[in-house]
Short mmCIF file of C-alpha atoms in Angstrom, two decimals:
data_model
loop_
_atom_site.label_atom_id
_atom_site.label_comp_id
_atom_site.label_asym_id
_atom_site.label_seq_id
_atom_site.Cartn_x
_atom_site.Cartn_y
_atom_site.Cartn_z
CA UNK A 207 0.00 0.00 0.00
CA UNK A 208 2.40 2.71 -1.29
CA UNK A 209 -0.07 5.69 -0.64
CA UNK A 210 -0.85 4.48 2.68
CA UNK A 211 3.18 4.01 3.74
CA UNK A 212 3.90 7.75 2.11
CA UNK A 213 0.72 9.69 4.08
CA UNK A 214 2.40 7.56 7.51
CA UNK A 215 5.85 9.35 6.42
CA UNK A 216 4.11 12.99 5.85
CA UNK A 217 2.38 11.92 8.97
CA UNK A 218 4.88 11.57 11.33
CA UNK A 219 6.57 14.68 10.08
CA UNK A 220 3.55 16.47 11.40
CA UNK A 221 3.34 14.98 14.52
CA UNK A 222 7.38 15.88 14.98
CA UNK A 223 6.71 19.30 14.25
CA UNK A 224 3.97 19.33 16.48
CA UNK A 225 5.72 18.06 19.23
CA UNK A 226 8.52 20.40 18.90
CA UNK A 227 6.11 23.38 18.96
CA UNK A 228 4.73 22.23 22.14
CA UNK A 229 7.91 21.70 23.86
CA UNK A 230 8.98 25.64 22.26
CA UNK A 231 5.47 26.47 23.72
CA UNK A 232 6.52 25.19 27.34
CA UNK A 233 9.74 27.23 27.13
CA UNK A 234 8.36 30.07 25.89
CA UNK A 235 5.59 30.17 28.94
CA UNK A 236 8.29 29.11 31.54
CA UNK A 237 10.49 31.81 30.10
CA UNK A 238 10.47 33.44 34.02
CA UNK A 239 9.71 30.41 35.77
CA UNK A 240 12.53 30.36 38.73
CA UNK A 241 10.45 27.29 40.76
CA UNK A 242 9.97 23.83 39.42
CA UNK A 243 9.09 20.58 40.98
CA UNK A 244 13.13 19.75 40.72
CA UNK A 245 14.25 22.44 42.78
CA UNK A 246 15.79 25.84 41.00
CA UNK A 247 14.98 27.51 37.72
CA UNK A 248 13.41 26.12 34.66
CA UNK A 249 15.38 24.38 32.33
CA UNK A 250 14.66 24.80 28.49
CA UNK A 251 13.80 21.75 26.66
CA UNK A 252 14.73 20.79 23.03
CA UNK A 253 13.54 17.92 20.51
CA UNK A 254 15.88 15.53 19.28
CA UNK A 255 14.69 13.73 15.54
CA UNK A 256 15.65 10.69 14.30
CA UNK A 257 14.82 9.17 11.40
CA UNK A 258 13.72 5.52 11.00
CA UNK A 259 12.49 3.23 8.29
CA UNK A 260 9.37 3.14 7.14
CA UNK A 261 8.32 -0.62 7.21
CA UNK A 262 7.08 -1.53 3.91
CA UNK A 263 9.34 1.05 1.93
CA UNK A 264 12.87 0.04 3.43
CA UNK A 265 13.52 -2.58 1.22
CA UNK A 266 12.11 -1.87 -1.78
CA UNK A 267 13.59 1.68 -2.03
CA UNK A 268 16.95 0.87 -0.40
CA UNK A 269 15.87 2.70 2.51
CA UNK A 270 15.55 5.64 1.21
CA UNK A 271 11.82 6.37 2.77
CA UNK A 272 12.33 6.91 5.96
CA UNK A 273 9.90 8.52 8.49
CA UNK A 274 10.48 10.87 11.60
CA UNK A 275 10.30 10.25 15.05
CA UNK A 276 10.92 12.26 18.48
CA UNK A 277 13.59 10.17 19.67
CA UNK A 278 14.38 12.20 22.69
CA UNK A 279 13.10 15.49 25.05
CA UNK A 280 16.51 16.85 26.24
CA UNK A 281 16.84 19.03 29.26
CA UNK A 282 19.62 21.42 28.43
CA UNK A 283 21.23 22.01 31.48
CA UNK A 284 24.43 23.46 29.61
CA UNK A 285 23.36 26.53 28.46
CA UNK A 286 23.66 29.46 31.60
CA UNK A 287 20.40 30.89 32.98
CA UNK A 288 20.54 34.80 33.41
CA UNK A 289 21.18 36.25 36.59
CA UNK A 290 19.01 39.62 37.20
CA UNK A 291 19.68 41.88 40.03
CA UNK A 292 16.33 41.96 41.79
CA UNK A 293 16.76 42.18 45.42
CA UNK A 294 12.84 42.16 46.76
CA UNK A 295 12.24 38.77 44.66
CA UNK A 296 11.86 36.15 46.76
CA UNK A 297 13.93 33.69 45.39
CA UNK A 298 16.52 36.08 45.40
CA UNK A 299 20.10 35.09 47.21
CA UNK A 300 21.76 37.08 49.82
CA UNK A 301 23.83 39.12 47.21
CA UNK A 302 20.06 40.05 45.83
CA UNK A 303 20.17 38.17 41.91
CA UNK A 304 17.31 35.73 40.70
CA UNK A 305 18.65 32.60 38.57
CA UNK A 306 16.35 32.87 35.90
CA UNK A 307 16.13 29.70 33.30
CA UNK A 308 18.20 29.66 30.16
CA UNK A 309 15.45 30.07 27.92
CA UNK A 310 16.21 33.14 25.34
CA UNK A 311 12.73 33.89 23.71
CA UNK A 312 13.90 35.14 20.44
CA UNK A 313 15.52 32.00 19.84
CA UNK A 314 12.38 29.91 20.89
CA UNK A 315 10.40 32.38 18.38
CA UNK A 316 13.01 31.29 15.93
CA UNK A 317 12.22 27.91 16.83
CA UNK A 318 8.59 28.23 16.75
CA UNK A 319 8.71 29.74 13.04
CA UNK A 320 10.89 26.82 11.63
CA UNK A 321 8.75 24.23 13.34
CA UNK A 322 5.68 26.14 11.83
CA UNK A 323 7.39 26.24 8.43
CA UNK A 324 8.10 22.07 8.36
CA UNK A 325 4.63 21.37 9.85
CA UNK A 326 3.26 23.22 6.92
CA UNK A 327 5.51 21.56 4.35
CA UNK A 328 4.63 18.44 5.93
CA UNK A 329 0.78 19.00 5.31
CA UNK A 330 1.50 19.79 1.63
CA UNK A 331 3.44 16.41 1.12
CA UNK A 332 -0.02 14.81 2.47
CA UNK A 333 -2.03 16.90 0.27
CA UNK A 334 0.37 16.45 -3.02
CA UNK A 335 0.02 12.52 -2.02
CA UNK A 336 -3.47 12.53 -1.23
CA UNK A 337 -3.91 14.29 -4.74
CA UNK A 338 -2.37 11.72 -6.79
CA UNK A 339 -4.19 9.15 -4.71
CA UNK A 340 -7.58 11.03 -6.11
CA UNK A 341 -6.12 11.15 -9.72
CA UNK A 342 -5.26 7.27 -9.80
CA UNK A 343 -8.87 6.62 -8.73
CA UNK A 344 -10.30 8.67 -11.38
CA UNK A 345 -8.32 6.82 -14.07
CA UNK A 346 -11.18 5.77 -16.66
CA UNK B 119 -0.83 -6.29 -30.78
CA UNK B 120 -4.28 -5.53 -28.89
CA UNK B 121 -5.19 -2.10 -27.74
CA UNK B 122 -5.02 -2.64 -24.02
CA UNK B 123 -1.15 -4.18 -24.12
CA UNK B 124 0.11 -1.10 -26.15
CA UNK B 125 3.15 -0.54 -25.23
CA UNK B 126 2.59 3.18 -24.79
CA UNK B 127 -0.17 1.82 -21.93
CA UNK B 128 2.51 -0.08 -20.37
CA UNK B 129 4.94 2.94 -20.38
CA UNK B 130 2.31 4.89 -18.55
CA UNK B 131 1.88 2.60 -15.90
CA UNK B 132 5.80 2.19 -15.22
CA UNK B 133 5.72 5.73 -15.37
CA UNK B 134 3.00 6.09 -12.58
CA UNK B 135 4.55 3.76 -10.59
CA UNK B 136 7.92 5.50 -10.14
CA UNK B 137 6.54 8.89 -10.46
CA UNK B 138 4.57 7.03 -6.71
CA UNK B 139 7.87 5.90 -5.45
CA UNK B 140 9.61 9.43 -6.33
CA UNK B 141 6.90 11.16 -4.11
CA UNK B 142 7.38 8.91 -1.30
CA UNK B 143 10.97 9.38 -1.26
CA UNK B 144 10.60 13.58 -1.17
CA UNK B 145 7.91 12.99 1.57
CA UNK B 146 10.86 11.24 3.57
CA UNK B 147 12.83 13.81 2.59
CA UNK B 148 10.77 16.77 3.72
CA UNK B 149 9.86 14.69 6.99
CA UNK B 150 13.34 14.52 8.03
CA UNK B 151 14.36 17.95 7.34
CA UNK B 152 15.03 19.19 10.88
CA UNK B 153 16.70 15.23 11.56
CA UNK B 154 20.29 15.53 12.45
CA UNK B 155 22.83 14.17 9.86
CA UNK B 156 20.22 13.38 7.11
CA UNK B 157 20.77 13.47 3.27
CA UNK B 158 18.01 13.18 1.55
CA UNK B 159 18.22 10.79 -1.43
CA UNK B 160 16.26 10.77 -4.91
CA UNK B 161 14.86 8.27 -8.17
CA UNK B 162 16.65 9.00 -11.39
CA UNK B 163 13.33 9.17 -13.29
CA UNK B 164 14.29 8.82 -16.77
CA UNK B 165 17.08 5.85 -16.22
CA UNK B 166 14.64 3.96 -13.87
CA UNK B 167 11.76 4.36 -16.58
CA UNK B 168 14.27 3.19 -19.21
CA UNK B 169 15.06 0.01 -17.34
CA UNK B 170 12.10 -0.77 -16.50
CA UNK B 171 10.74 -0.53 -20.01
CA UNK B 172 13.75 -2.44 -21.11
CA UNK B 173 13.36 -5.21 -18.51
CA UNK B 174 9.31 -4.87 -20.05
CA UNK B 175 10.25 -6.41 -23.35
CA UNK B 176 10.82 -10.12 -21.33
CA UNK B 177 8.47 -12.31 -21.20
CA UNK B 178 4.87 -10.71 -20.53
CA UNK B 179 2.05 -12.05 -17.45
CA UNK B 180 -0.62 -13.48 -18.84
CA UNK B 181 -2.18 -13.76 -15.60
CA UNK B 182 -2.20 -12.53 -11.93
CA UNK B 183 -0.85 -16.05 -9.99
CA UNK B 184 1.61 -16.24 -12.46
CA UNK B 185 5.31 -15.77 -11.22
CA UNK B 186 6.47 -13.02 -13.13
CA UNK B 187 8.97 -10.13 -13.57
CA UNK B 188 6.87 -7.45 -13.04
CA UNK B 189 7.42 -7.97 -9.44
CA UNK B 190 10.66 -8.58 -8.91
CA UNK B 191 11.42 -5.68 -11.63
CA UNK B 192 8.97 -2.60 -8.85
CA UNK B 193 11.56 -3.55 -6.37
CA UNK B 194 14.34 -2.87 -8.32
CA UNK B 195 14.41 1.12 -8.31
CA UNK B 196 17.54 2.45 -6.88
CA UNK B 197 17.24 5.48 -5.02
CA UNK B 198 20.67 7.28 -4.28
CA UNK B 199 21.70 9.81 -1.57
CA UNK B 200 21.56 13.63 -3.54
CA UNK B 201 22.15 16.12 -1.01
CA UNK B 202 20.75 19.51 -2.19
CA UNK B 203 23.25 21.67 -0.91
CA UNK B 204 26.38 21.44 1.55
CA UNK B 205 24.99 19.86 5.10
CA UNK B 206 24.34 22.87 7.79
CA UNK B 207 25.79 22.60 11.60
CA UNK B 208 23.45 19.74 12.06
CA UNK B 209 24.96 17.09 9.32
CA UNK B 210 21.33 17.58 7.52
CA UNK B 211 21.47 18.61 3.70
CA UNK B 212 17.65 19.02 3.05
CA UNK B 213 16.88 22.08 1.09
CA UNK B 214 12.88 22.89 1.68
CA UNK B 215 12.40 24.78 -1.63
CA UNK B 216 14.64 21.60 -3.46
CA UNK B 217 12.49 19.16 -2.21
CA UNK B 218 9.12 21.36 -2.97
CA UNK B 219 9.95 22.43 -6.14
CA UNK B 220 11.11 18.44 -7.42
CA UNK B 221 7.27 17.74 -5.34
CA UNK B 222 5.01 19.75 -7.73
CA UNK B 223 6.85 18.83 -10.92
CA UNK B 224 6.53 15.01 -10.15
CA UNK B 225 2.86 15.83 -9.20
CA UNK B 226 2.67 17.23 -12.57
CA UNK B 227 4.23 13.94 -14.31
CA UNK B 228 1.60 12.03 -12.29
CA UNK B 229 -0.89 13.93 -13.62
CA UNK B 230 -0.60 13.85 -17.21
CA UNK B 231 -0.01 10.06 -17.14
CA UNK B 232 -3.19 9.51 -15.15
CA UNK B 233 -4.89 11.61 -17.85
CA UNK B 234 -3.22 9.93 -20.88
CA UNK B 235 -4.08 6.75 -19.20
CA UNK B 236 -7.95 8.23 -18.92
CA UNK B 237 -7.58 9.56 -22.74
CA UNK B 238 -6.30 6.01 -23.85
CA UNK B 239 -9.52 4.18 -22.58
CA UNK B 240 -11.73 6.82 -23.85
CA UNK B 241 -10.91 5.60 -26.95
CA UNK B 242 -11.41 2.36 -26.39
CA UNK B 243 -15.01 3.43 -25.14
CA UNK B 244 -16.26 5.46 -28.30
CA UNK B 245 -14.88 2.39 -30.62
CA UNK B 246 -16.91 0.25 -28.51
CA UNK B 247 -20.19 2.38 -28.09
CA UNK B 248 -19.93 4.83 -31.19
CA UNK B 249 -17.59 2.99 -33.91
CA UNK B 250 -20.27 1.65 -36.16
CA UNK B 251 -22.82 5.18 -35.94
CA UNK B 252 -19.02 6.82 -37.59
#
């Protein structure tokens, strides 16, 4: 079922873009968060792809269909929070600066545009599919 | 040689059939085009429809239990690894306006062989119903 293995591929391109716009979402609203359930700021989160075989395709075209998955939700506990001066906060320390989390919003808006972008070019591969799918049946 | 094994019909339908397994390929391409360290790979059209209507002129099926070519012949089409420009910080080489652009002209190719395919048995249908009013 070649139509039915290609919309699974386009489909779990959307649902990888999805995914990563949530997780830019949660960064984006925890952008000031400085309490979590783990003690200390929020961390930002990223998306990590991978790309695996699409069952019925990976033999018969070498592998070269290969759908997306969300292999991993990273914590990225590399990247420095900001420190603000802001004495009457109350998570403040003695010298009066607030760890805030590491997210930098212009880059998660950046983010959120590119993940926008592939979702979108995703739902045209189903569309360009589904089209063909339309045409074959209207052979005659 | 009967109307409905012209050879022009069995181009077609080779012709569909890759222009199916080019799509699916781009569809893997634009799915992976945030993965890390992906190339995205391609169907030489023309050479695959060549071979294919070279491996054609073997012995034909006569019927669908049959063991035959044809099936050994889909699963032949070699894809190979064309990156569309050099690979960004991330190892991936997908270019989004590449893979677009080689999406609506195969789309196109689809199209006009479904409709030659359509044009071919309309003719077949006015020699059967109208042939003898002519």
């Amino acid at each position: 079922m070649s139509f039915l293995t290609g919309m699974e591929v386009a489909a779990s391109g959307l649902s990888a873009q999805r995914t990563r716009l949530d997780v830019t979402a949660s960064n984006l609203a925890n952008a000031e968060t400085t309490r979590t359930a783990e003690g200390g700021p929020y961390q930002r989160r990223q998306v990590i792809f991978e790309a695996r075989r699409a069952e019925d395709f990976g033999r018969q075209l070498d592998g070269a269909v290969r759908r997306v998955d969300v292999s991993d939700i990273e914590v990225d506990a590399v990247t420095p929070g900001r420190l603000v001066y802001d004495p009457g906060h109350p998570d403040a320390d003695l010298e009066g600066y607030v760890q805030m989390p590491n997210v930098d919003v212009v880059e998660e808006m950046t983010e959120m545009v590119m993940a926008s972008r592939s979702y979108e070019a995703n739902a045209t591969s189903f569309e360009t599919l589904k089209n063909m799918a339309q045409r074959a049946l209207s052979i005659g | 040689m009967s109307f409905l094994n012209d050879p022009s019909m069995a181009v077609l339908e080779q012709g569909l059939g890759l222009s199916l397994r080019r799509q699916l390929v781009i569809n893997s391409n634009v799915a992976n085009i945030d993965t890390p360290g992906f190339t995205p790979s391609d169907i030489d059209f023309d050479a695959e429809l060549q071979k294919a209507i070279g491996a054609g002129r073997g012995p034909r099926r006569t019927h669908h239990d049959h063991l035959n070519a044809d099936g050994a012949r889909r699963s032949e089409v070699s894809t190979f690894e064309r990156p569309d420009g050099p690979a960004g910080a991330d190892g991936n080489s997908v270019d989004l306006d590449v893979q677009m652009a080689r999406m609506s002209q195969n789309a196109v190719l689809y199209q006009a062989s479904t409709r030659a395919v359509s044009k071919k048995i309309a003719l077949l249908k006015y020699a059967v119903t109208q042939g003898s009013e002519a």
